[in-house]
XYZ file of C-alpha atoms in Angstrom:
741
model
C 4.624 6.456 36.271
C 1.693 7.419 38.514
C 0.192 4.780 40.748
C -2.250 4.437 43.572
C -2.200 1.364 45.796
C -5.012 0.402 48.112
C -3.488 -0.974 51.306
C -6.838 -1.644 53.057
C -10.445 -0.628 52.365
C -9.868 2.929 53.584
C -6.051 3.375 53.393
C -4.356 4.868 50.327
C -0.654 4.951 49.426
C -0.329 7.836 46.947
C 2.501 8.729 44.559
C 2.026 11.843 42.406
C 2.834 11.792 38.691
C 4.941 14.433 37.001
C 2.984 17.564 36.339
C 0.450 16.945 39.096
C -0.226 20.024 41.202
C -3.287 19.241 43.248
C -4.861 16.319 44.990
C -8.590 16.517 45.661
C -10.079 14.096 48.180
C -13.836 13.521 48.202
C -16.108 11.280 50.178
C -19.100 9.885 48.335
C -21.582 7.677 50.169
C -19.113 5.577 52.107
C -16.138 5.532 49.796
C -13.098 7.699 49.213
C -12.432 9.392 45.874
C -9.017 10.866 45.024
C -8.560 13.116 41.993
C -5.064 14.110 40.875
C -5.217 17.337 38.869
C -2.769 19.388 36.836
C -2.103 23.057 37.302
C -4.846 23.811 34.765
C -7.335 21.674 36.606
C -7.234 18.705 34.236
C -8.048 15.398 35.932
C -4.938 13.278 35.441
C -6.015 10.347 37.614
C -9.153 9.383 39.535
C -9.164 6.571 42.058
C -11.719 5.247 44.510
C -11.414 3.216 47.685
C -14.687 1.511 48.557
C -15.918 0.525 51.966
C -16.419 -3.165 52.542
C -20.204 -2.991 52.766
C -22.355 -4.739 50.202
C -23.729 -1.410 48.977
C -20.220 -0.048 48.474
C -19.182 -3.138 46.552
C -22.307 -2.787 44.411
C -21.380 0.827 43.674
C -17.950 -0.351 42.615
C -19.098 -3.131 40.329
C -22.191 -1.448 38.859
C -20.322 0.767 36.325
C -18.383 -2.222 34.979
C -21.449 -4.421 34.592
C -23.484 -1.545 33.180
C -20.804 -0.751 30.611
C -20.597 -4.281 29.220
C -24.370 -4.686 29.276
C -24.661 -1.406 27.370
C -22.300 -2.734 24.681
C -24.314 -5.959 24.519
C -27.542 -3.986 24.149
C -25.924 -1.816 21.464
C -25.069 -4.922 19.489
C -28.453 -6.549 20.052
C -30.524 -3.624 18.771
C -28.454 -3.616 15.600
C -28.367 -7.313 14.818
C -32.063 -7.900 15.532
C -33.973 -8.280 12.222
C -31.035 -6.648 10.461
C -32.404 -7.240 6.970
C -35.784 -5.698 7.835
C -34.541 -2.240 8.764
C -33.675 -0.222 6.821
C -36.407 -1.698 4.640
C -34.337 -1.198 1.498
C -31.057 -2.857 0.608
C -29.203 -0.262 -1.389
C -26.770 -0.873 -4.238
C -24.144 1.135 -2.319
C -24.277 -1.642 0.287
C -24.292 -4.510 -2.192
C -21.356 -3.154 -4.167
C -19.067 -3.441 -1.131
C -19.533 -7.209 -1.181
C -19.352 -7.534 -4.961
C -16.153 -5.485 -5.220
C -14.638 -7.669 -2.498
C -15.656 -10.777 -4.476
C -14.079 -9.347 -7.632
C -10.936 -8.434 -5.697
C -10.588 -12.034 -4.544
C -11.324 -13.327 -8.033
C -8.664 -11.087 -9.595
C -5.874 -11.840 -7.145
C -6.301 -8.632 -5.143
C -5.995 -6.466 -8.238
C -8.406 -3.735 -9.178
C -10.207 -3.407 -12.498
C -7.277 -1.415 -13.939
C -4.701 -3.962 -12.773
C -3.486 -2.166 -9.637
C -2.387 -4.485 -6.837
C -4.245 -3.673 -3.601
C -5.891 -0.557 -5.031
C -6.545 2.189 -2.458
C -9.888 3.068 -4.063
C -12.567 1.248 -6.044
C -15.075 2.687 -8.575
C -18.721 3.098 -7.713
C -21.187 5.040 -9.810
C -18.514 6.449 -12.098
C -16.247 7.660 -9.283
C -13.532 6.182 -7.110
C -15.124 6.581 -3.699
C -14.865 3.173 -1.978
C -11.864 1.853 -0.111
C -11.616 0.139 3.279
C -15.260 -0.895 3.294
C -14.455 -3.206 0.370
C -11.489 -4.820 2.117
C -13.682 -5.248 5.200
C -15.997 -7.554 3.215
C -13.202 -9.836 1.963
C -13.185 -12.280 4.912
C -17.010 -12.548 5.079
C -16.900 -13.309 1.338
C -14.607 -16.214 2.058
C -16.486 -17.582 5.067
C -20.197 -17.033 4.446
C -22.760 -17.122 1.628
C -23.768 -13.704 0.311
C -26.685 -12.204 2.174
C -28.018 -8.897 3.417
C -27.433 -10.052 6.988
C -23.759 -10.902 6.441
C -22.954 -7.703 4.570
C -24.645 -5.497 7.149
C -23.500 -7.479 10.192
C -19.887 -7.060 9.109
C -20.362 -3.308 9.321
C -22.350 -3.565 12.575
C -19.582 -5.431 14.390
C -17.081 -2.783 13.264
C -19.268 0.002 14.659
C -18.907 -1.635 18.063
C -15.505 0.104 18.056
C -17.326 3.444 17.990
C -19.470 2.482 20.979
C -16.422 1.247 22.868
C -14.486 4.424 21.992
C -17.094 6.870 23.279
C -17.383 4.852 26.486
C -13.614 4.848 27.045
C -13.387 8.559 26.276
C -15.939 9.278 28.967
C -14.206 6.992 31.465
C -10.490 7.448 30.829
C -10.378 10.995 29.476
C -13.085 12.769 31.428
C -12.847 10.573 34.557
C -16.489 9.562 34.384
C -17.870 6.799 36.607
C -20.673 6.243 34.101
C -19.067 5.321 30.750
C -22.196 3.374 29.812
C -23.983 6.712 29.388
C -22.208 7.514 26.127
C -22.714 3.964 24.800
C -26.473 4.068 25.351
C -26.777 7.640 24.063
C -24.867 6.776 20.884
C -27.021 3.704 20.376
C -30.129 5.845 20.839
C -29.074 8.547 18.355
C -31.473 8.177 15.381
C -28.959 9.126 12.672
C -26.480 6.594 14.028
C -29.134 3.979 14.776
C -30.184 3.921 11.115
C -26.787 4.109 9.409
C -25.008 1.745 11.799
C -27.470 -0.945 10.646
C -26.326 -0.532 7.025
C -23.117 -1.300 5.149
C -22.711 2.329 4.041
C -19.089 3.417 4.296
C -20.064 6.551 6.247
C -20.657 4.380 9.351
C -17.201 2.829 9.006
C -15.554 6.252 8.675
C -17.390 7.502 11.770
C -16.249 4.411 13.678
C -12.602 5.052 12.871
C -13.097 8.740 13.660
C -14.318 7.812 17.154
C -11.276 5.584 17.692
C -9.001 8.366 16.469
C -10.512 10.765 19.012
C -10.074 8.246 21.815
C -6.397 7.602 21.139
C -5.574 11.260 20.559
C -7.334 12.292 23.766
C -5.470 9.500 25.546
C -2.249 10.944 24.136
C -3.185 14.336 25.590
C -3.747 12.591 28.942
C -0.046 11.704 29.329
C -0.074 8.488 27.297
C 2.404 9.357 24.497
C 2.391 5.849 23.025
C -1.210 6.450 21.963
C -0.161 8.944 19.276
C 0.831 6.326 16.629
C -2.547 4.673 17.179
C -4.262 8.026 16.718
C -2.368 8.542 13.429
C -3.375 5.065 12.258
C -7.066 5.599 12.960
C -6.900 9.051 11.354
C -5.558 7.363 8.208
C -8.287 4.707 8.346
C -10.855 7.501 8.626
C -9.283 9.234 5.630
C -9.546 6.135 3.442
C -12.997 5.034 4.586
C -15.195 7.758 3.120
C -14.374 10.515 0.636
C -16.119 13.412 2.476
C -14.095 12.600 5.606
C -10.800 13.333 3.871
C -11.137 17.083 4.300
C -12.484 16.728 7.855
C -9.699 14.549 9.221
C -6.931 16.317 7.280
C -7.991 19.762 8.535
C -8.441 18.521 12.086
C -5.024 16.850 12.030
C -3.303 20.047 10.870
C -5.016 22.056 13.615
C -4.022 19.541 16.282
C -0.409 19.557 15.096
C -0.338 23.345 15.447
C -2.322 23.755 18.670
C -0.623 20.935 20.578
C 2.920 21.590 19.367
C 4.303 21.903 22.905
C 3.123 18.418 23.787
C 4.491 17.031 20.515
C 7.825 18.727 21.302
C 7.928 17.045 24.722
C 7.917 13.605 23.056
C 10.175 14.040 20.003
C 10.788 10.334 19.500
C 7.082 9.431 19.518
C 6.301 12.477 17.368
C 8.931 11.439 14.817
C 7.641 7.858 14.713
C 4.070 9.094 14.293
C 5.108 11.480 11.513
C 6.821 8.665 9.650
C 3.772 6.478 10.114
C 1.577 9.247 8.719
C 3.804 9.549 5.652
C 3.582 5.787 5.078
C -0.206 5.973 5.247
C -0.183 8.746 2.623
C 1.722 6.699 0.038
C -1.347 4.808 -1.297
C -3.208 8.099 -1.752
C -0.273 9.704 -3.588
C -0.042 6.605 -5.783
C -3.746 6.910 -6.529
C -3.400 10.585 -7.538
C -0.516 9.729 -9.860
C -2.535 6.987 -11.571
C -5.783 8.994 -11.627
C -4.784 12.681 -11.699
C -8.219 13.981 -12.714
C -10.227 11.915 -10.243
C -10.686 14.487 -7.472
C -12.173 17.017 -9.864
C -14.161 14.262 -11.566
C -15.597 13.207 -8.215
C -16.893 16.715 -7.538
C -18.258 16.941 -11.068
C -20.280 13.726 -10.795
C -21.717 14.861 -7.467
C -22.725 18.179 -9.013
C -20.546 20.223 -6.668
C -20.955 23.982 -6.944
C -17.165 24.249 -6.642
C -16.777 23.088 -10.260
C -19.797 25.071 -11.499
C -19.544 28.337 -13.401
C -19.922 30.545 -10.338
C -17.874 33.401 -8.949
C -15.563 32.744 -6.012
C -17.734 34.998 -3.856
C -20.835 32.958 -4.694
C -19.012 29.693 -3.970
C -17.821 30.982 -0.594
C -21.315 32.229 0.210
C -22.755 28.806 -0.562
C -20.033 27.104 1.497
C -20.799 29.312 4.491
C -24.513 28.638 4.141
C -23.993 24.855 4.115
C -21.599 25.042 7.058
C -23.977 27.045 9.242
C -26.950 24.866 8.269
C -25.130 21.788 9.517
C -24.134 23.385 12.814
C -27.672 24.564 13.420
C -29.648 22.881 16.229
C -32.646 22.942 13.864
C -30.842 20.514 11.568
C -30.028 18.041 14.329
C -33.228 18.180 16.374
C -35.787 19.489 13.907
C -37.468 17.867 10.948
C -34.762 16.973 8.393
C -34.836 19.529 5.567
C -31.924 18.436 3.426
C -31.995 14.627 3.610
C -33.947 12.165 1.497
C -36.293 9.827 3.325
C -34.073 6.747 3.197
C -31.467 8.560 5.327
C -33.811 9.725 8.091
C -36.110 8.207 10.673
C -39.480 9.848 10.240
C -40.721 11.514 13.394
C -37.226 11.649 14.900
C -34.513 14.250 14.726
C -30.964 13.245 13.853
C -30.275 13.481 17.614
C -32.502 12.344 20.511
C -34.806 15.299 21.115
C -35.541 14.530 24.778
C -31.811 14.631 25.524
C -31.261 18.013 23.845
C -30.931 19.946 27.169
C -28.149 17.602 28.272
C -26.366 17.993 24.928
C -26.387 21.756 25.388
C -25.254 21.439 29.012
C -22.373 19.142 28.058
C -21.406 21.444 25.209
C -21.280 24.452 27.546
C -19.252 22.478 30.095
C -16.721 21.447 27.424
C -16.610 25.004 26.089
C -15.866 26.350 29.566
C -13.121 23.763 30.038
C -11.651 24.695 26.672
C -11.603 28.382 27.569
C -9.696 27.473 30.743
C -7.077 25.760 28.591
C -8.165 22.108 28.684
C -6.656 20.619 25.512
C -8.919 17.583 25.680
C -12.099 19.648 25.748
C -10.672 21.744 22.913
C -10.072 18.627 20.813
C -13.640 17.496 21.373
C -14.891 20.938 20.390
C -12.744 20.925 17.232
C -14.059 17.477 16.266
C -17.547 18.983 16.338
C -16.754 22.218 14.535
C -14.753 20.521 11.751
C -17.516 17.979 11.066
C -19.452 19.989 8.437
C -16.397 20.308 6.160
C -17.196 16.984 4.509
C -20.494 18.388 3.235
C -19.229 21.853 2.335
C -17.687 20.488 -0.872
C -21.041 19.284 -2.242
C -24.084 20.010 -0.091
C -25.989 19.168 3.064
C -26.570 15.520 3.933
C -26.445 13.447 7.098
C -24.202 10.807 5.528
C -21.527 13.466 4.943
C -21.612 14.708 8.543
C -22.368 11.494 10.410
C -19.025 11.832 12.220
C -20.529 14.736 14.184
C -22.627 12.308 16.222
C -19.455 11.292 18.091
C -18.675 14.654 19.753
C -22.403 15.376 20.118
C -22.906 12.034 21.884
C -20.057 12.865 24.246
C -21.528 16.315 24.943
C -24.847 14.650 25.800
C -23.258 12.038 28.070
C -21.195 14.690 29.836
C -24.315 16.801 30.329
C -26.144 13.824 31.823
C -23.247 13.049 34.124
C -22.973 16.621 35.392
C -26.687 16.577 36.096
C -26.323 13.303 38.007
C -23.482 14.746 40.066
C -25.665 17.674 41.082
C -28.653 15.486 41.906
C -26.618 13.047 43.993
C -25.397 15.738 46.411
C -27.378 15.228 49.591
C -28.409 18.821 50.161
C -30.232 18.875 46.855
C -32.496 16.061 48.023
C -33.415 17.251 51.472
C -36.708 18.837 50.515
C -37.695 16.205 47.965
C -39.834 13.185 48.847
C -37.808 10.588 46.941
C -37.138 6.990 48.068
C -33.735 6.394 49.603
C -32.864 3.829 46.914
C -33.242 6.451 44.197
C -31.013 8.826 46.136
C -28.192 6.315 45.784
C -27.331 4.068 42.871
C -31.025 3.543 42.282
C -31.036 6.803 40.336
C -28.411 5.354 38.009
C -30.427 2.165 37.599
C -33.522 4.157 36.715
C -31.593 6.204 34.146
C -29.927 3.098 32.758
C -33.228 1.283 32.346
C -34.825 4.354 30.767
C -32.082 4.642 28.143
C -32.129 0.895 27.514
C -35.922 0.912 27.166
C -35.690 3.846 24.729
C -33.256 1.826 22.597
C -35.586 -1.153 22.470
C -38.597 1.091 21.798
C -36.814 2.740 18.870
C -35.946 -0.666 17.441
C -39.541 -1.826 17.792
C -40.854 1.352 16.164
C -38.452 1.015 13.241
C -39.296 -2.637 12.641
C -43.034 -2.018 12.971
C -43.533 1.251 11.111
C -40.493 2.232 9.020
C -41.886 0.605 5.879
C -44.846 2.994 6.084
C -42.916 6.185 6.846
C -43.272 7.088 3.175
C -45.207 5.902 0.137
C -42.345 6.809 -2.179
C -40.792 3.401 -2.773
C -39.149 4.194 -6.100
C -35.898 5.688 -7.362
C -36.205 8.992 -5.501
C -37.456 7.382 -2.297
C -36.673 4.110 -0.540
C -35.720 2.142 -3.661
C -37.623 -0.740 -2.137
C -37.703 -4.219 -3.604
C -34.187 -5.608 -3.936
C -34.673 -8.696 -1.774
C -38.280 -9.236 -2.819
C -37.852 -8.903 -6.590
C -34.729 -11.042 -6.851
C -36.113 -13.694 -4.513
C -39.075 -14.102 -6.884
C -36.784 -14.090 -9.933
C -34.568 -16.765 -8.385
C -37.604 -18.863 -7.542
C -38.833 -18.676 -11.139
C -35.436 -19.502 -12.595
C -35.248 -22.526 -10.309
C -38.655 -23.906 -11.299
C -38.619 -22.849 -14.959
C -35.236 -23.641 -16.554
C -34.497 -21.632 -19.663
C -36.691 -18.704 -18.618
C -35.559 -15.323 -19.898
C -36.091 -12.504 -17.375
C -36.041 -8.874 -18.501
C -35.835 -6.626 -15.440
C -36.463 -2.883 -15.529
C -33.639 -0.781 -14.010
C -35.723 2.329 -13.306
C -36.644 1.636 -9.664
C -33.176 1.604 -8.076
C -29.594 2.721 -8.546
C -27.213 -0.036 -9.596
C -29.811 -2.674 -10.434
C -27.071 -4.700 -12.126
C -25.102 -4.741 -8.867
C -28.159 -5.947 -6.962
C -28.657 -8.705 -9.540
C -25.104 -9.944 -9.012
C -25.541 -9.793 -5.255
C -28.834 -11.645 -4.946
C -28.499 -14.192 -7.756
C -25.899 -16.943 -7.279
C -24.979 -17.151 -10.953
C -22.277 -14.778 -12.222
C -23.009 -13.195 -14.592
C -26.638 -13.199 -13.446
C -29.129 -14.766 -15.900
C -31.151 -11.565 -16.109
C -31.322 -8.917 -18.790
C -31.326 -5.485 -17.141
C -33.370 -3.503 -19.607
C -36.549 -1.496 -19.872
C -39.513 -2.873 -21.786
C -39.092 0.281 -23.907
C -36.082 -1.334 -25.556
C -38.535 -3.907 -26.949
C -40.747 -1.166 -28.360
C -37.969 0.905 -29.940
C -36.522 -2.020 -31.908
C -37.693 -5.476 -32.859
C -36.156 -7.930 -30.386
C -37.398 -11.451 -31.052
C -38.302 -13.368 -27.907
C -40.327 -16.461 -27.092
C -43.416 -15.271 -25.184
C -43.771 -18.568 -23.346
C -40.141 -18.390 -22.195
C -39.851 -14.659 -21.428
C -41.103 -12.658 -18.468
C -40.809 -8.887 -18.142
C -40.448 -7.454 -14.632
C -41.619 -3.840 -14.497
C -42.902 -1.349 -11.979
C -46.619 -0.731 -11.640
C -46.141 2.728 -13.136
C -44.364 1.298 -16.165
C -47.140 -1.231 -16.621
C -49.699 1.579 -16.725
C -47.633 3.345 -19.412
C -47.049 0.192 -21.500
C -47.740 1.016 -25.190
C -50.410 -1.584 -25.779
C -50.586 -1.012 -29.523
C -47.368 -3.001 -29.905
C -48.575 -6.151 -28.130
C -51.378 -8.564 -28.896
C -51.154 -10.232 -25.490
C -50.380 -8.641 -22.116
C -50.727 -10.980 -19.150
C -49.872 -10.192 -15.530
C -48.475 -13.430 -14.171
C -47.409 -12.305 -10.710
C -47.614 -9.161 -8.609
C -45.391 -7.897 -5.802
C -46.830 -5.318 -3.428
C -45.223 -2.415 -1.629
C -45.481 -2.417 2.187
C -48.474 -0.074 2.034
C -50.393 -2.631 -0.042
C -50.166 -0.791 -3.356
C -48.896 -2.611 -6.476
C -45.113 -2.477 -6.720
C -43.869 -4.808 -9.472
C -45.554 -6.867 -12.155
C -44.192 -10.031 -13.772
C -45.685 -9.730 -17.256
C -45.850 -11.961 -20.343
C -45.963 -10.107 -23.676
C -46.482 -11.028 -27.317
C -45.846 -8.712 -30.288
C -48.659 -7.823 -32.676
C -48.163 -9.603 -36.043
C -47.238 -6.391 -37.936
C -44.976 -4.952 -35.232
C -41.952 -4.690 -37.528
C -43.917 -2.666 -40.109
C -45.267 -0.336 -37.404
C -41.807 0.084 -35.973
C -40.211 0.757 -39.383
C -42.631 3.619 -40.033
C -42.028 5.097 -36.608
C -38.285 4.564 -36.842
C -38.069 6.398 -40.152
C -39.819 9.328 -38.536
C -37.657 9.107 -35.428
C -34.398 9.066 -37.387
C -35.148 12.349 -39.092
C -32.682 14.919 -37.757
C -33.885 17.913 -35.777
C -32.553 21.349 -36.666
C -31.941 24.037 -34.053
C -30.204 27.380 -33.826
C -27.926 27.661 -30.804
C -25.704 30.535 -29.715
C -22.187 29.252 -29.073
C -19.146 31.420 -28.396
C -21.107 34.466 -29.531
C -22.152 32.870 -32.847
C -25.612 31.713 -33.926
C -24.943 28.166 -35.131
C -27.357 26.058 -37.140
C -27.147 22.502 -35.840
C -28.983 19.422 -37.086
C -28.845 16.515 -34.663
C -30.169 13.098 -33.740
C -33.367 13.050 -31.673
C -32.669 13.269 -27.933
C -34.457 11.885 -24.900
C -32.281 13.550 -22.264
C -30.753 16.996 -21.992
C -30.801 19.957 -24.326
C -28.379 20.903 -27.091
C -26.885 23.917 -25.232
C -25.722 21.490 -22.517
C -22.809 20.305 -24.646
C -21.548 23.871 -25.066
C -21.952 25.174 -21.489
C -18.548 23.869 -20.276
C -20.325 22.270 -17.351
C -19.290 18.593 -17.213
C -22.327 17.695 -15.104
C -24.797 18.402 -17.951
C -25.191 16.194 -21.011
C -27.371 15.028 -23.890
C -28.468 11.473 -24.724
C -29.896 10.037 -27.897
C -33.387 8.532 -27.849
C -32.185 4.980 -28.441
C -30.295 5.919 -31.625
C -26.687 4.905 -32.233
C -24.727 6.847 -33.497
C -25.285 10.391 -32.314
C -24.917 12.750 -35.267
C -24.381 16.512 -34.978
C -23.812 18.756 -38.000
C -22.761 22.304 -37.169
C -23.012 24.994 -39.872
C -20.957 28.108 -39.105
C -22.185 31.580 -40.150
C -18.567 32.446 -41.046
C -15.772 29.917 -41.676
C -13.826 28.828 -38.589
C -10.212 27.681 -38.321
C -10.210 24.343 -36.485
C -7.120 22.413 -35.451
C -8.611 20.196 -32.769
C -11.987 18.878 -31.642
C -12.590 17.731 -28.058
C -15.479 15.606 -26.802
C -16.362 14.536 -23.288
C -17.871 11.064 -23.590
C -18.844 8.150 -21.352
C -16.692 5.200 -20.371
C -18.006 2.761 -23.010
C -15.789 1.843 -25.990
C -16.563 4.416 -28.662
C -15.855 5.442 -32.219
C -15.722 9.025 -33.480
C -15.927 10.252 -37.051
C -15.325 13.939 -37.781
C -16.172 15.454 -41.159
C -14.930 18.962 -42.086
C -16.329 20.884 -45.061
C -14.169 23.675 -46.370
C -15.784 26.609 -48.133
C -16.655 25.772 -51.747
C -15.884 22.045 -51.402
C -18.430 19.226 -51.507
C -16.148 16.440 -50.259
C -15.352 16.631 -46.551
C -12.036 16.005 -44.874
C -12.628 12.986 -42.584
C -10.858 11.996 -39.368
C -11.790 8.795 -37.491
C -10.668 7.489 -34.125
C -11.500 4.457 -31.980
C -11.576 5.018 -28.227
C -11.127 2.095 -25.807
C -13.257 1.507 -22.731
C -12.530 3.387 -19.509
C -14.185 3.071 -16.075
C -15.122 6.766 -16.040
C -16.283 9.498 -18.430
C -13.323 11.255 -20.072
C -12.419 14.040 -22.468
C -11.071 12.902 -25.838
C -9.143 15.394 -27.975
C -8.700 14.704 -31.692
C -6.086 16.934 -33.386
C -5.834 17.543 -37.137
C -2.519 17.272 -38.930
C -3.019 20.814 -40.195
C -5.677 23.328 -39.124
C -8.550 23.721 -41.579
C -10.793 26.684 -42.324
C -14.210 25.055 -42.373
C -17.786 26.130 -43.011
C -19.375 23.036 -41.443
C -18.419 20.313 -38.993
C -20.165 16.966 -38.497
C -19.587 14.751 -35.468
C -20.698 11.105 -35.464
C -20.281 9.292 -32.158
C -20.925 5.547 -31.838
C -21.298 3.560 -28.649
C -19.358 0.500 -29.803
C -20.780 -1.787 -27.116
C -24.426 -1.260 -28.174
C -26.435 -1.854 -31.297
C -28.283 0.641 -33.459
C -30.818 1.224 -30.682
C -28.244 2.087 -28.047
C -28.194 5.337 -26.132
C -25.229 7.617 -26.808
C -24.172 10.209 -24.215
C -22.218 13.391 -24.861
C -21.229 15.863 -22.141
C -19.182 18.481 -24.008
C -18.190 19.441 -27.553
C -15.460 22.018 -28.214
C -13.205 23.017 -31.072
C -10.124 25.188 -31.167
C -7.609 26.532 -33.666
C -4.663 24.734 -32.097
C -4.292 21.472 -30.141
């Protein structure tokens, strides 16, 4: 075991570790520095013996104080006004807390009965995991709030800040580990997302810890390998796009560092067994949900499941990969990210520090070329980062892990610059105060980085709400806290009030309602006012308030209502109207008006569509989403939806009789009922097959076989959404028939 004992201020008793080939002794401003290097030039140990002067002691203690102050500043700029920036509170944050609450309620079983499920559903896909378990203890200890949900994530990201600091200090023998902490804190992409509860920040945190422990393992600390495996597994389970990144990186590191693994067979065997144990929950998940991986890509609209040639898919993958490695993506104006994932006026990386990022990158590249395994690992962490986005498309949330190696490149570049500037002969011709020539230069740099952190926080809190005027579904999705605070206030002061809240302004409005309102289920009807114009829904005007966006209020069909009264108005940050609380009253003859319109609306529409090379005549229910060819394109990401009509009816007339032995439909997760009617040539009475389909968390394909194949001239499909009434929307993704099951 290597050690270095200091006998007196300037006396060193040195014992070389195994593998050490060179000892380099330096003198730096009154203190002795000893570097123990391997044959390849890797710094195995670095030790300093300080003179007894006050300045020398200050030089010794400054890095320690600076490091802990940097961590404190990191935490402070994240916890300050945490609910005010980002200005939105997204459903993908709220659902972490609500899934944790449901997990506690159900005895740590998922919605399908699995004990300690590895993944939880969100938006029709199983893409949440550790971030849900992370919110369990806060659920038990604190009332639900934006601050608690986000702060839980913020405190976890402190691991990322600590990891980059320790990598700089312990792996690359830096005397300024606080550099990487302050640079990470100042990185705009990380600054924004580390103040949210998005799972991408958690995955990046575990990725940073994985890098630290693996680099420590490469620095002759074999017991760090099991920790590296553990944090790799935590990264894998934290965020779906990181699965490919960490798995590919792990395989490469197993291959490239095989000699080191072979030198520690016992530790390697233990780590392998640990890795296998960590894989068991994922294997269990695949067994229980075999179609989920493909379903996940389908929901996200991945080009990998689209009807494209392999060459086109590879071309698109290469394009995405190169876009995300491009400096223009990281320092330029964001081209691929929606406004709620960027800081307007900033790049994803600090632009003023770009030269140091490049310098640190070149230094690491040179070290890698000379055979430094640690620099190579850092380089691989950067170059593997875009893989998480290659499956779907560009987006900072999918490549947020890249800020870790890029932060380290920047910090290394800054440190190398400091080393050059602190050499006396570089200062001889410069008129610079003596204090700055010493540790004063570090103080100036430290204060500059700290000031930049505080300035970014101040800018975000002061101006972020005005970075865009798109506050709706495709923009910030602003209004969660504000709308539900007003709803809760009204429910408190007006018992028995019925609130009908529009869902069009945000994803997962029902999740936000559960989060912000203490009652479960929340006493709010999530529905558009249109539902009250498509069917007659009796309500007491004095006891009912409709909450709608300003745009919806402008489009309100006034012919249906005798009274329309704006009772309260919520404004967007730019002062424009955001939401209206409206009282409505039907016109006396509303039911007669609606009956006439409904009769017209229920009339089927007839179209001719080419399917499988045949021109089919199809009469169908009126649609308000999608086009009829969508259900025949074998693309599960396209669909049709009825215009508030339940059931969906499709009658297909074939130009020549077809032999049909099975009909398959891709439908939503709601409980459904299907009725198939087959007309054989020359017969007036159809052959009917009916089937009830239970609820499922995700869309699925249902195949209905016939006892014996039939030669039919027409086929009618009737699909009911069993959980809705006659005015419910019915979705259909695909319709296929075949001769045999």
